[in-house]
Amino acid sequence: LTTLGAFALLGAVDGSWESWAQATCLPDSCFCERPRDGLLRQPSNTFSNLGFTATGALVLIDCLAVQSSKAVGRRAAPLGGSFGLAFGLANIVLGAGSGWYHASLTFWGQWIDNAAMYLLITAPFLFVVAPTEQRPMSYAFHYATSNALLGWLCMAFPATRRYIFIALVLALLAAEVRARSADPLRCKLAQGRNLGTAATVLVVAFAIWTADLRGWLCSPDSVFQGHAVWHLLNAVASFYLYKYYRPLAFGRAADETPVACTIV
C-alpha cells in the first residue's frame, strides 16, 4: 500500500525530473510507452511493478510465519530464513525501485532498478552455492559484498547492466542443475515443475520485453504495454522460484526415497 500510494502521489503532484541525471535509454529507447510530462512519466510501466511488491509481501509473510511457528522440517537449511528474508525484501525493493525508474526515467532510477534485479537473483544463487556449514552472517556478508560489486559495475558501466542480469540468471540455473544432479534427495524436496514454470514464464516475459523494446509490439499511448507485462510475468516467475526453494529452505515432512531429477 505504501508503494501504491507513492506511485499515485507522483501522478497527482506537479513537478519535473529534468534537473536529475537522465536515464541512458533516453531520448527514444526507454521501451514503447511514451514518456509523459510530470513526475509520472510512464504510468503503466510504473504501476505494473506492484506485482513485485505483492510477491515480496507474500514471501515475507510466509517466511516469518514459518519461523515464528517453528514449522521447519528436519532437512531445513541453516540459511533458509536468511534466504527467505533476502528474497522477499529484494522483491519489494525491486517493485519500488523499478517503479521509480519508470516514473522518473532518471539515471539513479535506472541504477536502483538494475541493482534490485541483482539482489533478487543473487539471493537464491548464494543459497544454492553456499557450503553446508555456512552460517547466516556469512551469507549476509557474501550477499552484501557481491551486490556492492554488481551495483558498482552497473553504475560505472551502465551498458553492461542487462548482460550482468542475463549472466546471473544463467548462473543460477546452472548451479541448480548441478545441485540437483549431486543430491537426489533435493529432487524429493524441491518440485522441478515449480522451477520449470519459473523458467518458462521468464522466457515468455523476455520475448515480450524484446518485442516491446524493438517496437514490434508497440502502441506508445496505450495503457497496455509489453514492458508492463514483462514486470507482471517476472513477478509470477519470482513467486514460483520461491515455491521451488521454499521446501529446501524450511524442510518438510517427506519420504526421503530418491527420485528422478527433472525440471518439468
Short mmCIF file of C-alpha atoms in Angstrom, two decimals:
data_model
loop_
_atom_site.label_atom_id
_atom_site.label_comp_id
_atom_site.label_asym_id
_atom_site.label_seq_id
_atom_site.Cartn_x
_atom_site.Cartn_y
_atom_site.Cartn_z
CA LEU A 1 0.00 0.00 0.00
CA THR A 2 2.90 2.35 0.71
CA THR A 3 4.38 1.74 -2.74
CA LEU A 4 0.97 2.15 -4.39
CA GLY A 5 0.41 5.41 -2.52
CA ALA A 6 3.82 6.73 -3.52
CA PHE A 7 3.21 5.98 -7.20
CA ALA A 8 -0.25 7.60 -7.04
CA LEU A 9 1.24 10.68 -5.36
CA LEU A 10 3.74 11.09 -8.18
CA GLY A 11 0.85 11.24 -10.62
CA ALA A 12 -1.04 13.81 -8.57
CA VAL A 13 1.78 16.25 -7.82
CA ASP A 14 3.20 18.74 -10.30
CA GLY A 15 6.93 18.58 -10.89
CA SER A 16 9.70 17.50 -13.21
CA TRP A 17 12.71 15.22 -13.23
CA GLU A 18 14.57 17.35 -15.76
CA SER A 19 17.16 18.58 -13.24
CA TRP A 20 18.19 14.98 -12.48
CA ALA A 21 20.73 12.99 -14.49
CA GLN A 22 18.66 11.27 -17.14
CA ALA A 23 18.48 7.54 -17.85
CA THR A 24 20.80 6.28 -20.57
CA CYS A 25 17.82 4.97 -22.54
CA LEU A 26 16.64 8.50 -23.34
CA PRO A 27 15.61 10.07 -25.62
CA ASP A 28 13.99 7.23 -27.58
CA SER A 29 14.98 3.81 -26.20
CA CYS A 30 13.05 3.67 -22.91
CA PHE A 31 10.70 0.96 -24.17
CA CYS A 32 7.45 1.56 -26.02
CA GLU A 33 5.43 3.64 -23.56
CA ARG A 34 5.70 7.33 -24.50
CA PRO A 35 7.15 9.42 -21.63
CA ARG A 36 4.68 11.96 -20.23
CA ASP A 37 5.44 15.30 -18.64
CA GLY A 38 5.48 15.50 -14.86
CA LEU A 39 6.64 13.12 -12.13
CA LEU A 40 4.92 10.01 -13.53
CA ARG A 41 6.44 9.63 -16.96
CA GLN A 42 5.43 6.03 -17.74
CA PRO A 43 2.30 5.17 -15.75
CA SER A 44 1.73 1.61 -16.99
CA ASN A 45 5.36 0.63 -16.64
CA THR A 46 5.36 2.19 -13.17
CA PHE A 47 2.25 0.64 -11.62
CA SER A 48 2.94 -2.82 -13.05
CA ASN A 49 5.84 -3.08 -10.61
CA LEU A 50 3.33 -3.60 -7.83
CA GLY A 51 3.46 -7.26 -8.85
CA PHE A 52 6.94 -7.49 -7.32
CA THR A 53 5.71 -5.75 -4.19
CA ALA A 54 2.90 -8.30 -3.83
CA THR A 55 5.29 -11.22 -4.35
CA GLY A 56 7.73 -9.82 -1.82
CA ALA A 57 4.99 -9.31 0.76
CA LEU A 58 3.75 -12.90 0.30
CA VAL A 59 7.28 -14.26 0.66
CA LEU A 60 7.97 -12.28 3.83
CA ILE A 61 4.64 -13.23 5.41
CA ASP A 62 5.25 -16.90 4.67
CA CYS A 63 8.87 -16.78 5.83
CA LEU A 64 8.04 -15.06 9.10
CA ALA A 65 5.06 -17.35 9.71
CA VAL A 66 7.23 -20.45 9.28
CA GLN A 67 9.96 -19.06 11.52
CA SER A 68 7.57 -17.96 14.26
CA SER A 69 5.66 -21.25 14.29
CA LYS A 70 8.86 -23.31 14.19
CA ALA A 71 7.23 -25.27 11.36
CA VAL A 72 10.50 -26.33 9.81
CA GLY A 73 11.36 -29.83 8.69
CA ARG A 74 14.38 -31.86 9.72
CA ARG A 75 16.08 -31.12 6.40
CA ALA A 76 15.68 -27.37 6.81
CA ALA A 77 18.71 -25.44 5.62
CA PRO A 78 20.66 -23.31 8.13
CA LEU A 79 20.33 -20.42 5.68
CA GLY A 80 16.63 -20.92 4.97
CA GLY A 81 15.45 -17.92 6.96
CA SER A 82 18.21 -15.71 5.56
CA PHE A 83 17.31 -16.66 2.00
CA GLY A 84 13.57 -16.07 2.57
CA LEU A 85 14.17 -12.67 4.14
CA ALA A 86 16.62 -11.57 1.42
CA PHE A 87 14.38 -12.78 -1.40
CA GLY A 88 11.23 -11.17 -0.01
CA LEU A 89 12.93 -7.83 0.62
CA ALA A 90 14.59 -7.92 -2.81
CA ASN A 91 11.18 -8.23 -4.48
CA ILE A 92 9.87 -5.26 -2.51
CA VAL A 93 12.95 -3.16 -3.31
CA LEU A 94 12.59 -4.09 -6.99
CA GLY A 95 8.93 -3.09 -7.01
CA ALA A 96 9.71 0.32 -5.57
CA GLY A 97 12.98 0.83 -7.44
CA SER A 98 11.76 -0.19 -10.89
CA GLY A 99 8.60 1.82 -10.32
CA TRP A 100 10.69 4.90 -9.54
CA TYR A 101 12.80 4.28 -12.64
CA HIS A 102 9.80 4.26 -14.96
CA ALA A 103 8.17 7.17 -13.14
CA SER A 104 11.29 9.33 -13.38
CA LEU A 105 13.44 7.90 -16.22
CA THR A 106 16.47 9.15 -14.30
CA PHE A 107 19.91 7.57 -14.14
CA TRP A 108 19.52 6.86 -10.42
CA GLY A 109 16.17 5.23 -11.04
CA GLN A 110 17.78 3.10 -13.74
CA TRP A 111 20.56 2.13 -11.35
CA ILE A 112 18.30 1.07 -8.47
CA ASP A 113 16.11 -0.87 -10.93
CA ASN A 114 19.05 -2.96 -12.08
CA ALA A 115 20.67 -3.20 -8.65
CA ALA A 116 17.40 -4.59 -7.27
CA MET A 117 17.27 -7.17 -10.06
CA TYR A 118 20.72 -8.34 -8.96
CA LEU A 119 19.54 -8.50 -5.35
CA LEU A 120 16.69 -10.74 -6.48
CA ILE A 121 18.81 -13.25 -8.39
CA THR A 122 21.81 -13.40 -6.06
CA ALA A 123 19.60 -14.35 -3.08
CA PRO A 124 18.79 -17.85 -4.44
CA PHE A 125 22.17 -18.18 -6.20
CA LEU A 126 24.15 -17.74 -2.98
CA PHE A 127 21.69 -20.04 -1.21
CA VAL A 128 22.38 -22.78 -3.78
CA VAL A 129 26.18 -22.49 -3.82
CA ALA A 130 26.64 -21.93 -0.08
CA PRO A 131 28.63 -24.62 1.76
CA THR A 132 26.51 -26.81 4.05
CA GLU A 133 28.12 -25.36 7.15
CA GLN A 134 27.77 -21.70 6.15
CA ARG A 135 26.04 -19.55 8.76
CA PRO A 136 23.59 -16.66 8.26
CA MET A 137 26.17 -13.95 8.97
CA SER A 138 28.45 -15.37 6.28
CA TYR A 139 25.55 -15.50 3.82
CA ALA A 140 24.69 -11.87 4.61
CA PHE A 141 28.33 -10.83 4.11
CA HIS A 142 28.60 -12.51 0.71
CA TYR A 143 25.18 -11.15 -0.31
CA ALA A 144 26.14 -7.58 0.62
CA THR A 145 29.63 -7.62 -0.90
CA SER A 146 28.63 -9.31 -4.14
CA ASN A 147 25.79 -6.85 -4.68
CA ALA A 148 28.02 -3.91 -3.82
CA LEU A 149 30.34 -5.04 -6.61
CA LEU A 150 27.47 -5.64 -9.04
CA GLY A 151 25.98 -2.25 -8.17
CA TRP A 152 29.30 -0.56 -8.85
CA LEU A 153 29.64 -2.32 -12.21
CA CYS A 154 26.14 -1.20 -13.16
CA MET A 155 26.94 2.39 -12.21
CA ALA A 156 30.39 2.56 -13.81
CA PHE A 157 29.47 0.62 -16.96
CA PRO A 158 25.70 1.03 -17.44
CA ALA A 159 25.79 -0.55 -20.89
CA THR A 160 26.61 -3.89 -19.23
CA ARG A 161 23.57 -3.87 -16.90
CA ARG A 162 21.40 -6.23 -18.93
CA TYR A 163 24.23 -8.63 -19.72
CA ILE A 164 25.01 -8.88 -16.00
CA PHE A 165 21.41 -9.83 -15.26
CA ILE A 166 21.33 -12.48 -18.00
CA ALA A 167 24.63 -13.91 -16.74
CA LEU A 168 23.25 -14.12 -13.18
CA VAL A 169 20.09 -15.92 -14.33
CA LEU A 170 22.11 -18.46 -16.32
CA ALA A 171 24.50 -18.92 -13.39
CA LEU A 172 21.56 -19.64 -11.06
CA LEU A 173 20.08 -22.22 -13.43
CA ALA A 174 23.47 -23.89 -13.94
CA ALA A 175 24.12 -24.02 -10.20
CA GLU A 176 20.69 -25.51 -9.51
CA VAL A 177 21.01 -28.17 -12.23
CA ARG A 178 24.38 -29.14 -10.74
CA ALA A 179 22.96 -29.24 -7.21
CA ARG A 180 20.06 -31.47 -8.30
CA SER A 181 22.39 -33.90 -10.03
CA ALA A 182 24.63 -34.07 -6.96
CA ASP A 183 21.86 -34.63 -4.39
CA PRO A 184 18.99 -36.99 -5.32
CA LEU A 185 17.14 -36.09 -2.11
CA ARG A 186 16.98 -32.49 -3.35
CA CYS A 187 14.68 -33.72 -6.09
CA LYS A 188 12.36 -35.19 -3.47
CA LEU A 189 12.09 -31.95 -1.54
CA ALA A 190 12.01 -29.42 -4.38
CA GLN A 191 9.46 -29.97 -7.14
CA GLY A 192 11.07 -29.45 -10.52
CA ARG A 193 7.82 -28.24 -12.07
CA ASN A 194 8.00 -25.05 -9.98
CA LEU A 195 11.48 -24.30 -11.30
CA GLY A 196 10.36 -25.21 -14.81
CA THR A 197 7.34 -22.91 -14.51
CA ALA A 198 9.53 -20.03 -13.33
CA ALA A 199 11.95 -20.57 -16.23
CA THR A 200 9.16 -20.86 -18.80
CA VAL A 201 7.42 -17.71 -17.60
CA LEU A 202 10.75 -15.86 -17.67
CA VAL A 203 11.39 -16.92 -21.28
CA VAL A 204 7.91 -15.75 -22.34
CA ALA A 205 8.42 -12.49 -20.47
CA PHE A 206 11.78 -11.96 -22.18
CA ALA A 207 10.19 -12.45 -25.61
CA ILE A 208 7.59 -9.78 -24.76
CA TRP A 209 10.32 -7.50 -23.36
CA THR A 210 12.24 -7.80 -26.64
CA ALA A 211 9.16 -7.15 -28.79
CA ASP A 212 8.34 -4.06 -26.73
CA LEU A 213 11.90 -2.69 -26.78
CA ARG A 214 12.29 -3.15 -30.54
CA GLY A 215 8.87 -1.73 -31.35
CA TRP A 216 7.41 -4.97 -32.72
CA LEU A 217 4.65 -4.85 -30.12
CA CYS A 218 4.08 -1.18 -29.51
CA SER A 219 1.30 1.35 -29.00
CA PRO A 220 3.04 4.25 -27.22
CA ASP A 221 -0.05 5.86 -25.68
CA SER A 222 -1.94 2.69 -24.73
CA VAL A 223 -2.48 1.61 -21.14
CA PHE A 224 -1.49 -1.90 -22.26
CA GLN A 225 2.29 -2.06 -22.53
CA GLY A 226 4.52 -5.02 -23.27
CA HIS A 227 7.07 -3.88 -20.71
CA ALA A 228 4.35 -3.75 -18.07
CA VAL A 229 3.52 -7.37 -18.93
CA TRP A 230 7.24 -8.16 -18.52
CA HIS A 231 7.05 -6.81 -14.96
CA LEU A 232 3.94 -8.80 -14.08
CA LEU A 233 5.22 -12.06 -15.58
CA ASN A 234 8.54 -11.69 -13.79
CA ALA A 235 6.68 -11.22 -10.52
CA VAL A 236 4.92 -14.53 -11.24
CA ALA A 237 8.25 -16.20 -12.09
CA SER A 238 9.70 -14.87 -8.84
CA PHE A 239 6.80 -16.37 -6.88
CA TYR A 240 7.32 -19.80 -8.46
CA LEU A 241 11.04 -19.56 -7.83
CA TYR A 242 10.27 -19.08 -4.13
CA LYS A 243 7.83 -22.01 -4.25
CA TYR A 244 10.67 -24.12 -5.59
CA TYR A 245 13.19 -23.11 -2.94
CA ARG A 246 10.76 -22.99 -0.01
CA PRO A 247 10.97 -26.70 0.89
CA LEU A 248 14.75 -26.59 0.56
CA ALA A 249 14.89 -23.57 2.84
CA PHE A 250 12.49 -24.76 5.53
CA GLY A 251 12.30 -28.52 5.00
CA ARG A 252 9.16 -30.57 5.06
CA ALA A 253 7.99 -33.97 6.18
CA ALA A 254 8.55 -36.30 3.24
CA ASP A 255 9.57 -39.79 2.30
CA GLU A 256 13.26 -39.35 1.55
CA THR A 257 13.43 -42.04 -1.11
CA PRO A 258 15.45 -40.58 -4.01
CA VAL A 259 13.50 -39.82 -7.18
CA ALA A 260 14.44 -38.97 -10.75
CA CYS A 261 15.51 -35.37 -11.17
CA THR A 262 13.66 -33.23 -13.70
CA ILE A 263 12.79 -29.56 -14.03
CA VAL A 264 9.38 -30.07 -15.63
#
